Amino acid sequence: MVDWNAIFMKTMHSLIGLYAWEFIISLDFDWAVLTGKKRFRWPLIFYFAGRYLLLAALVGIAVAMDVSKEINCHTLYAFNQLAGNAAVGLASINLSLRTIAIWSQSKWIIALLILLILGHWSLILQGVLLGATWAPGGCQITYSNTTILSATFIYSMCFDFVVMCLSAYKLAWVPARNGTNGTHTRLIMMLFSDGLIYFFIAFMSNLVATTFMVLNLNPTMSIIFNVPAAIASTIVASRVVRRLTNFQISGPEMM
């Protein structure tokens, strides 16, 4: 019989290492912002919140798996779930803010995206959707509310799709129709390619996570791909923010 708890633990350790590597190699950007070498803009609040909330969630997961003394597993997993889901929501916000900038802060686009964000967070903040208990060797998941979790990830996919379409239309169709200068064209190409990469990675990771939650084979398998989805979304969204911030152009700022 397959020991899914053992597989879950090995998978989580690998993912923690992956995110730790990504986090460390991008710390120079964080430090540059904090020390004033790069100008701080208010959208970076969501960038920092997403990165560090996910880091906190992964630390919590590591504690849950590796602790040798009995702890309150339910409370720890509640924090991990809320922090991880919040990181997914913040990743979508990061892309939404970029889309708002692309649309020159159009009131209609702002209103639409705010409604989508509120709907997303109404699912994220539904409460504790996982249960865990202490067992010899660490915490073990006892149940998961796959209905709400599935709805959250499906909403994330739809949200990302809407944002992707809005960005693609503005970046590809409008400039092609009106014409652009060379610098603006390079910016458009960067934003468009980043958007495609973000959507593909985020969509596929959320799709896999949703599939296993809908199948609901057992409590562990139902949520085993949630963490990879959160990590993928956060990494790619954070890279999009950094690339756009580092893109030096003359004229009005994008963010």
C-alpha atoms as one frame of an Amber mdcrd trajectory, in Angstrom:
protein
   0.000   0.000   0.000   1.290   3.433  -0.938   2.229   5.616   2.027   0.891
   8.956   0.818   1.966  10.743   3.983   5.584   9.764   3.278   5.254  10.921
  -0.338   3.684  14.162   0.858   6.583  14.808   3.237   9.241  14.152   0.593
   7.424  16.348  -1.916   7.099  19.191   0.572  10.785  19.056   1.501  11.728
  19.294  -2.176   9.376  22.221  -2.736  10.649  24.044   0.336  14.162  23.729
  -1.072  13.000  25.047  -4.449  11.308  28.090  -2.960  14.229  28.744  -0.605
  16.557  28.823  -3.625  14.251  31.202  -5.519  13.844  33.365  -2.428  17.584
  33.669  -1.792  18.591  34.499  -5.373  16.032  37.326  -5.469  16.835  38.859
  -2.082  18.990  41.500  -3.765  15.828  43.073  -5.196  14.122  43.120  -1.794
  17.205  44.641  -0.201  17.490  47.291  -2.908  13.896  48.362  -2.268  14.255
  48.335   1.514  17.480  50.375   1.418  16.088  52.896  -1.049  18.294  51.929
  -3.992  15.109  51.146  -5.875  12.092  53.373  -5.505   9.331  51.871  -3.378
   5.904  51.956  -5.001   2.733  50.933  -3.203   2.005  47.908  -5.465   5.164
  46.323  -4.042   3.244  45.851  -0.781   1.456  42.920  -2.408   4.733  41.615
  -3.827   6.380  41.513  -0.409   3.265  40.183   1.322   2.945  37.291  -1.117
   6.609  36.288  -0.930   6.885  36.380   2.836   3.488  34.853   3.581   4.363
  31.869   1.423   7.755  31.628   3.136   6.003  31.602   6.520   3.593  28.911
   5.321   6.459  26.726   4.099   8.293  27.149   7.392   5.094  26.063   9.122
   4.858  23.007   6.873   8.473  22.118   7.648   7.768  22.390  11.374   4.672
  20.215  11.037   6.632  17.513   9.245   9.869  17.530  11.221   8.900  18.384
  14.794   9.719  15.624  17.271   7.521  16.804  20.139   3.739  16.889  20.150
   2.269  20.201  19.002  -1.141  21.601  18.102  -1.221  20.353  14.521  -4.684
  21.715  13.783  -3.703  25.318  14.561  -0.447  25.035  12.650  -2.135  23.634
   9.550  -4.831  26.299   9.783  -2.117  28.955   9.582  -0.345  27.142   6.753
  -3.551  26.885   4.749  -4.566  30.517   5.204  -1.064  31.850   4.498  -0.660
  29.643   1.431  -4.054  30.568   0.003  -3.345  34.235   0.691  -0.112  33.921
  -1.297  -2.123  32.593  -4.260  -4.535  35.508  -3.950  -1.698  38.015  -3.740
  -0.080  36.527  -6.843  -3.288  37.230  -8.758  -3.390  40.757  -7.329   0.151
  41.382  -8.571  -0.864  40.509 -12.106  -4.076  42.523 -11.769  -2.147  45.635
 -10.759   0.071  45.235 -13.781  -3.012  44.933 -15.979  -4.460  48.111 -14.448
  -1.212  49.908 -15.277  -1.288  48.556 -18.832  -4.817  49.926 -19.250  -3.691
  53.352 -17.952  -5.815  52.957 -14.816  -9.092  52.709 -16.701 -11.976  53.008
 -14.233 -13.873  50.167 -15.893 -10.890  47.829 -15.666 -10.251  48.823 -12.050
 -13.893  48.182 -11.133 -13.918  44.795 -12.875 -10.690  43.611 -11.269 -11.690
  44.831  -7.810 -14.887  42.780  -8.068 -12.879  39.729  -9.144 -10.381  40.249
  -6.319 -13.163  40.546  -3.731 -14.746  37.346  -5.020 -11.395  35.581  -4.868
 -10.708  36.640  -1.302 -14.222  35.740  -0.201 -13.232  32.147  -0.987  -9.716
  32.411   0.431 -11.035  33.660   3.778 -13.698  30.970   4.168 -11.936  29.668
   7.259 -10.050  26.543   8.205 -10.503  23.928   5.505  -7.985  21.362   6.737
  -7.806  19.181   9.808  -4.647  17.636  11.230  -3.683  15.683  14.295  -0.487
  14.625  15.975   0.849  11.170  15.218   4.192   9.522  15.915   6.620  11.131
  13.496   4.757  14.402  13.000   1.431  15.933  12.019  -0.926  14.063   9.723
  -3.828  15.476   7.727  -7.144  13.959   8.802  -9.630  15.748   6.548  -9.884
  18.493   3.939 -12.834  20.506   2.675 -12.235  19.869  -0.998 -15.378  21.710
  -2.106 -14.196  25.162  -1.020 -10.573  24.421  -1.891 -11.576  23.327  -5.391
 -13.737  26.416  -5.828 -10.811  28.609  -4.768  -8.413  27.090  -7.281 -10.988
  27.070 -10.087 -11.690  30.734  -9.375  -7.943  31.407  -9.477  -7.709  29.835
 -12.932 -10.661  31.857 -14.236  -9.305  35.036 -12.648  -5.904  34.539 -14.253
  -7.569  33.835 -17.589  -9.532  37.110 -17.487  -6.420  39.071 -16.539  -4.464
  37.346 -19.291  -7.073  38.208 -21.921  -7.230  41.846 -20.833  -3.448  42.140
 -20.948  -3.153  40.333 -24.277  -5.758  42.555 -25.914  -4.172  45.765 -24.706
  -0.587  44.714 -25.392  -1.020  42.911 -28.697  -4.122  44.175 -30.478  -4.163
  47.877 -29.605  -0.456  48.590 -30.358  -0.634  46.575 -33.580  -3.544  48.732
 -34.676  -2.138  52.090 -33.572   1.614  51.610 -33.956   4.281  52.069 -31.261
   7.841  53.299 -30.905  10.822  50.990 -30.412  11.157  51.289 -26.646   7.458
  50.851 -26.101   7.491  47.814 -28.384  10.222  46.165 -26.290   8.183  46.807
 -23.154   5.086  45.366 -24.807   6.957  42.231 -25.878   8.327  41.721 -22.367
   4.949  42.189 -20.687   3.165  39.985 -23.209   5.662  37.116 -23.019   5.758
  37.291 -19.212   1.978  37.243 -19.123   1.831  34.154 -21.309   4.396  32.350
 -19.176   2.619  33.332 -15.971  -0.755  32.188 -17.230   0.522  28.861 -18.528
   2.405  27.926 -15.357  -0.290  29.189 -12.986  -3.097  27.594 -14.983  -1.437
  24.177 -15.228  -0.417  24.077 -11.568  -3.913  25.089 -10.453  -5.461  22.586
 -12.867  -3.477  19.681 -11.404  -4.296  20.786  -7.848  -7.991  21.125  -8.678
  -8.109  17.722 -10.383  -6.798  15.924  -7.315  -9.129  17.856  -5.017 -12.147
  16.948  -7.135 -11.103  13.281  -7.231 -10.845  13.371  -3.412  -9.003  10.051
  -3.262  -7.863  10.600   0.332  -7.182  13.600   2.618  -3.475  13.746   1.741
  -3.790  13.289  -2.023  -6.559  15.882  -2.131  -4.186  18.677  -1.134  -0.771
  17.340  -2.153  -0.588  19.640  -5.206  -1.885  22.771  -3.459   1.571  23.786
  -2.300   3.172  23.358  -5.756   0.393  25.530  -7.201   0.961  28.252  -4.599
   4.726  28.163  -5.111   4.464  28.276  -8.905   2.026  31.201  -8.840   4.082
  33.175  -6.334   7.429  32.608  -8.050   6.236  33.584 -11.504   4.135  36.542
 -10.327   7.071  37.820  -8.272   9.385  37.528 -11.257   6.918  39.502 -13.364
   6.906  42.290 -10.757  10.703  42.371 -10.559  11.163  42.377 -14.326   8.713
  45.217 -14.789  10.269  47.224 -11.950  13.765  46.683 -13.356  12.719  47.665
 -16.862  14.182  51.125 -17.211  12.392  53.376 -19.666  12.035  57.097 -20.006
   8.664  58.773 -19.712   5.687  57.896 -17.468   6.123  55.026 -15.038   4.090
  51.891 -15.461   3.647  51.323 -11.748
